[in-house]
Amino acid sequence: MADNSFSDGVPSDALEAAKNASNTEKLTDQVMQNPQVLAALQERLDNVSHTPSSYIETLPKAVKRRINALKQLQVRCAHIEAKFYEEVHDLERKYAALYQPLFDKRREFITGDVEPTDAESEWHSDSGEEEKLAGDMKNKVVLAEKEAATGEEPNPRGIPEFWFTIFRNVDMLSELVQEYDEPILKHLQDIKVKFSDPGQPMSFVLEFHFEPNDYFTNSVLTKTYKMKSEPDKADPFSFEGPEIVDCDGCAIDWKKGKNVTVKTIKKKQKHKGRGTVRTITKQVPNDSFFNFFSPLKASGDGESLDEDSEFTLASDFEIGHFFRERIVPRAVLYFTGEAIEDDDNFEEGEEGEEEELEGDEEGEDEDDADVNPKV
């Protein structure tokens, strides 16, 4: 039988490869003669090559030298900005002293130690909807009074469960609260912010004041947040103001059997030799808001934390900042829910702007597509 794998001494595979290469060259020539395809390819090349870093690399040494001088000036600006924030911290301390008498009176009204006067209790709402709601509530009260003419409207002391209600209203806090934490938080009477003294390292302390209760003997639980307001030597351009770098909690003196941060589990153990089984009990950590006072420590020995630990620490810092900046100064508005509605409206506004921007970008892409069709 004749062998067809060779033709005139040339392998058939080599002939086939040469034929395919010739066809590819012809197709490439046809594509490269299309001006729209060339324009699209050039645009892609331009987008790749015109990055800021690649542009800087093309500059003459004399220009790069001047850019380095600008960076030195930028570092000096960052250090001046750090001083600015230190003075802001001093101002916060000064005005905290002016706020405190008002916050002390707030506590007295909440606990019922002082009853506000008629003048202090007067409040005119600008919302027609609130007035309508108040009218509806008034009608219900009238009906209730008719049904129980001899009964009297309850008049509890102060504003019951004020701070606990705030915890329930704010998602960031309610996520931390377990069902067994709730009876304890109902004894919370006040939360205060204390700023570090002049000349001391920048920090602030959150104080949680509790009335006497069946769970622990502490009257005050504290959480201290340590801050830094100076550019990082390794990355000075990342400085954007003071940041929380570490925090310390406090020991909670739990009464016997009342510690909600641990739980007791029973475990069976079998003796390898005798085969006997015994039951042991041990305490293990339990989810609770009160773990807030036993925070994870930031690594100070140069070792990096794992991803979960970094997330936990970042969340803790965010909560501490939220207490300081939002909850304590505007407590009544988080109790009524008005501050939460404002926060939601602000977030919705930001999302709307993002959607509008995305829509504009899509429109630009469509216009570009008419000029520069995709390859």
CSV table of N, CA, C and O in Angstrom, one decimal, residues 257-315:
chain,number,residue,atom,x,y,z
A,257,GLY,N,-22.9,33.0,89.3
A,257,GLY,CA,-23.9,32.4,88.4
A,257,GLY,C,-24.5,33.4,87.4
A,257,GLY,O,-25.4,33.1,86.7
A,258,LYS,N,-24.0,34.7,87.4
A,258,LYS,CA,-24.7,35.7,86.5
A,258,LYS,C,-23.8,36.1,85.3
A,258,LYS,O,-24.3,37.0,84.6
A,259,ASN,N,-22.7,35.6,85.2
A,259,ASN,CA,-21.8,36.0,84.1
A,259,ASN,C,-22.3,35.5,82.7
A,259,ASN,O,-22.3,34.3,82.4
A,260,VAL,N,-22.8,36.4,81.9
A,260,VAL,CA,-23.4,36.0,80.6
A,260,VAL,C,-22.3,35.9,79.5
A,260,VAL,O,-22.7,35.5,78.4
A,261,THR,N,-21.1,36.2,79.8
A,261,THR,CA,-20.0,36.1,78.8
A,261,THR,C,-19.4,34.7,78.7
A,261,THR,O,-18.6,34.4,77.8
A,262,VAL,N,-19.8,33.8,79.6
A,262,VAL,CA,-19.4,32.4,79.5
A,262,VAL,C,-20.6,31.5,79.7
A,262,VAL,O,-21.6,31.9,80.3
A,263,LYS,N,-20.5,30.3,79.2
A,263,LYS,CA,-21.5,29.3,79.5
A,263,LYS,C,-20.9,28.0,79.9
A,263,LYS,O,-19.7,27.7,79.5
A,264,THR,N,-21.6,27.2,80.6
A,264,THR,CA,-21.1,25.9,81.1
A,264,THR,C,-21.6,24.8,80.3
A,264,THR,O,-22.8,24.7,80.0
A,265,ILE,N,-20.7,24.0,79.8
A,265,ILE,CA,-21.1,22.8,79.0
A,265,ILE,C,-20.6,21.5,79.7
A,265,ILE,O,-19.7,21.5,80.4
A,266,LYS,N,-21.4,20.5,79.4
A,266,LYS,CA,-21.0,19.1,80.0
A,266,LYS,C,-20.4,18.3,78.9
A,266,LYS,O,-20.9,18.3,77.7
A,267,LYS,N,-19.4,17.6,79.2
A,267,LYS,CA,-18.7,16.7,78.2
A,267,LYS,C,-18.4,15.4,78.8
A,267,LYS,O,-17.9,15.3,79.9
A,268,LYS,N,-18.7,14.3,78.1
A,268,LYS,CA,-18.4,13.0,78.5
A,268,LYS,C,-17.0,12.5,78.1
A,268,LYS,O,-16.6,12.7,77.0
A,269,GLN,N,-16.3,11.9,79.0
A,269,GLN,CA,-14.9,11.4,78.7
A,269,GLN,C,-14.9,9.9,79.1
A,269,GLN,O,-15.3,9.5,80.1
A,270,LYS,N,-14.3,9.1,78.2
A,270,LYS,CA,-14.2,7.7,78.4
A,270,LYS,C,-12.7,7.3,78.7
A,270,LYS,O,-11.8,7.7,78.0
A,271,HIS,N,-12.5,6.6,79.8
A,271,HIS,CA,-11.1,6.2,80.2
A,271,HIS,C,-10.7,5.1,79.2
A,271,HIS,O,-11.4,4.1,78.9
A,272,LYS,N,-9.5,5.3,78.6
A,272,LYS,CA,-9.0,4.4,77.6
A,272,LYS,C,-8.7,3.0,78.2
A,272,LYS,O,-9.0,2.0,77.5
A,273,GLY,N,-8.2,2.9,79.4
A,273,GLY,CA,-7.9,1.6,79.9
A,273,GLY,C,-9.1,0.9,80.5
A,273,GLY,O,-9.4,-0.3,80.1
A,274,ARG,N,-9.8,1.5,81.5
A,274,ARG,CA,-10.9,0.9,82.2
A,274,ARG,C,-12.2,0.9,81.4
A,274,ARG,O,-13.1,0.1,81.7
A,275,GLY,N,-12.3,1.9,80.5
A,275,GLY,CA,-13.6,2.0,79.7
A,275,GLY,C,-14.7,2.7,80.4
A,275,GLY,O,-15.8,2.7,80.0
A,276,THR,N,-14.4,3.2,81.6
A,276,THR,CA,-15.4,3.9,82.4
A,276,THR,C,-15.6,5.3,81.8
A,276,THR,O,-14.7,5.9,81.1
A,277,VAL,N,-16.8,5.8,82.0
A,277,VAL,CA,-17.2,7.1,81.4
A,277,VAL,C,-17.5,8.1,82.6
A,277,VAL,O,-18.2,7.8,83.5
A,278,ARG,N,-16.9,9.3,82.4
A,278,ARG,CA,-17.2,10.3,83.4
A,278,ARG,C,-17.7,11.6,82.7
A,278,ARG,O,-17.4,11.8,81.6
A,279,THR,N,-18.5,12.4,83.4
A,279,THR,CA,-19.0,13.7,82.9
A,279,THR,C,-18.3,14.8,83.5
A,279,THR,O,-18.2,14.9,84.8
A,280,ILE,N,-17.7,15.7,82.7
A,280,ILE,CA,-17.0,16.9,83.2
A,280,ILE,C,-17.7,18.1,82.7
A,280,ILE,O,-18.4,18.1,81.7
A,281,THR,N,-17.6,19.2,83.5
A,281,THR,CA,-18.2,20.5,83.1
A,281,THR,C,-17.0,21.5,82.9
A,281,THR,O,-16.0,21.4,83.6
A,282,LYS,N,-17.2,22.3,81.9
A,282,LYS,CA,-16.2,23.4,81.6
A,282,LYS,C,-16.9,24.6,81.1
A,282,LYS,O,-18.0,24.6,80.6
A,283,GLN,N,-16.2,25.8,81.4
A,283,GLN,CA,-16.8,27.0,80.9
A,283,GLN,C,-16.1,27.4,79.6
A,283,GLN,O,-14.9,27.3,79.4
A,284,VAL,N,-17.0,27.9,78.6
A,284,VAL,CA,-16.5,28.3,77.3
A,284,VAL,C,-17.1,29.7,77.1
A,284,VAL,O,-18.1,30.1,77.6
A,285,PRO,N,-16.4,30.5,76.2
A,285,PRO,CA,-16.9,31.8,75.9
A,285,PRO,C,-18.3,31.8,75.3
A,285,PRO,O,-18.7,30.9,74.6
A,286,ASN,N,-19.1,32.8,75.6
A,286,ASN,CA,-20.5,32.9,75.2
A,286,ASN,C,-20.7,34.3,74.5
A,286,ASN,O,-20.1,35.3,75.0
A,287,ASP,N,-21.4,34.4,73.4
A,287,ASP,CA,-21.7,35.6,72.7
A,287,ASP,C,-22.5,36.6,73.7
A,287,ASP,O,-23.5,36.1,74.3
A,288,SER,N,-22.0,37.8,73.8
A,288,SER,CA,-22.7,38.8,74.7
A,288,SER,C,-22.2,40.2,74.3
A,288,SER,O,-21.0,40.3,74.0
A,289,PHE,N,-23.1,41.2,74.5
A,289,PHE,CA,-22.6,42.5,74.4
A,289,PHE,C,-21.5,42.8,75.4
A,289,PHE,O,-20.6,43.6,75.1
A,290,PHE,N,-21.5,42.2,76.5
A,290,PHE,CA,-20.5,42.5,77.6
A,290,PHE,C,-19.1,42.0,77.3
A,290,PHE,O,-18.2,42.4,78.0
A,291,ASN,N,-19.0,41.3,76.2
A,291,ASN,CA,-17.6,41.0,75.7
A,291,ASN,C,-17.0,42.3,75.1
A,291,ASN,O,-15.8,42.3,74.9
A,292,PHE,N,-17.8,43.3,74.9
A,292,PHE,CA,-17.3,44.7,74.5
A,292,PHE,C,-16.3,45.2,75.5
A,292,PHE,O,-15.4,46.0,75.1
A,293,PHE,N,-16.3,44.8,76.7
A,293,PHE,CA,-15.4,45.3,77.8
A,293,PHE,C,-14.2,44.3,77.9
A,293,PHE,O,-13.4,44.6,78.8
A,294,SER,N,-14.1,43.3,77.0
A,294,SER,CA,-12.9,42.5,77.0
A,294,SER,C,-12.4,42.4,75.6
A,294,SER,O,-12.5,41.4,74.9
A,295,PRO,N,-11.9,43.6,75.0
A,295,PRO,CA,-11.6,43.7,73.6
A,295,PRO,C,-10.3,42.9,73.2
A,295,PRO,O,-9.4,42.7,74.0
A,296,LEU,N,-10.3,42.6,71.9
A,296,LEU,CA,-9.1,42.1,71.3
A,296,LEU,C,-8.0,43.1,71.3
A,296,LEU,O,-8.3,44.3,71.0
A,297,LYS,N,-6.8,42.8,71.7
A,297,LYS,CA,-5.7,43.8,71.7
A,297,LYS,C,-5.0,43.9,70.3
A,297,LYS,O,-4.8,42.9,69.6
A,298,ALA,N,-4.8,45.1,69.9
A,298,ALA,CA,-4.0,45.4,68.7
A,298,ALA,C,-2.6,44.8,68.9
A,298,ALA,O,-2.0,44.9,69.9
A,299,SER,N,-2.0,44.3,67.8
A,299,SER,CA,-0.7,43.7,67.9
A,299,SER,C,0.3,44.8,68.0
A,299,SER,O,0.4,45.7,67.1
A,300,GLY,N,1.1,44.8,69.0
A,300,GLY,CA,2.1,45.8,69.2
A,300,GLY,C,3.6,45.4,69.1
A,300,GLY,O,4.5,46.1,69.2
A,301,ASP,N,3.7,44.1,68.7
A,301,ASP,CA,5.1,43.5,68.6
A,301,ASP,C,5.5,43.3,67.2
A,301,ASP,O,6.4,42.6,66.9
A,302,GLY,N,4.8,44.0,66.3
A,302,GLY,CA,5.2,43.9,64.9
A,302,GLY,C,4.5,42.7,64.1
A,302,GLY,O,4.6,42.6,62.9
A,303,GLU,N,3.9,41.8,64.9
A,303,GLU,CA,3.2,40.7,64.2
A,303,GLU,C,1.8,41.1,63.8
A,303,GLU,O,1.1,41.8,64.4
A,304,SER,N,1.5,40.6,62.6
A,304,SER,CA,0.2,41.0,62.0
A,304,SER,C,-0.9,40.1,62.5
A,304,SER,O,-0.7,38.9,62.8
A,305,LEU,N,-2.1,40.7,62.7
A,305,LEU,CA,-3.3,39.9,63.1
A,305,LEU,C,-3.9,39.1,61.9
A,305,LEU,O,-3.7,39.5,60.7
A,306,ASP,N,-4.6,38.0,62.2
A,306,ASP,CA,-5.2,37.4,61.1
A,306,ASP,C,-6.4,38.2,60.6
A,306,ASP,O,-6.8,39.1,61.3
A,307,GLU,N,-7.0,37.8,59.5
A,307,GLU,CA,-8.1,38.6,58.9
A,307,GLU,C,-9.3,38.7,59.8
A,307,GLU,O,-9.9,39.8,59.9
A,308,ASP,N,-9.7,37.6,60.5
A,308,ASP,CA,-10.9,37.7,61.4
A,308,ASP,C,-10.6,38.6,62.5
A,308,ASP,O,-11.5,39.4,62.9
A,309,SER,N,-9.4,38.6,63.1
A,309,SER,CA,-9.0,39.5,64.2
A,309,SER,C,-9.0,40.9,63.8
A,309,SER,O,-9.5,41.8,64.5
A,310,GLU,N,-8.5,41.2,62.6
A,310,GLU,CA,-8.5,42.6,62.1
A,310,GLU,C,-9.9,43.1,61.9
A,310,GLU,O,-10.2,44.2,62.2
A,311,PHE,N,-10.8,42.2,61.4
A,311,PHE,CA,-12.2,42.7,61.2
A,311,PHE,C,-12.8,42.9,62.6
A,311,PHE,O,-13.5,43.9,62.7
A,312,THR,N,-12.6,42.1,63.5
A,312,THR,CA,-13.2,42.3,64.9
A,312,THR,C,-12.7,43.6,65.5
A,312,THR,O,-13.5,44.3,66.1
A,313,LEU,N,-11.4,43.8,65.4
A,313,LEU,CA,-10.8,45.0,65.9
A,313,LEU,C,-11.4,46.3,65.2
A,313,LEU,O,-11.7,47.3,65.9
A,314,ALA,N,-11.5,46.2,63.9
A,314,ALA,CA,-12.0,47.4,63.2
A,314,ALA,C,-13.4,47.6,63.5
A,314,ALA,O,-13.8,48.8,63.7
A,315,SER,N,-14.2,46.6,63.7
A,315,SER,CA,-15.6,46.8,64.1
A,315,SER,C,-15.7,47.4,65.5
A,315,SER,O,-16.6,48.3,65.8
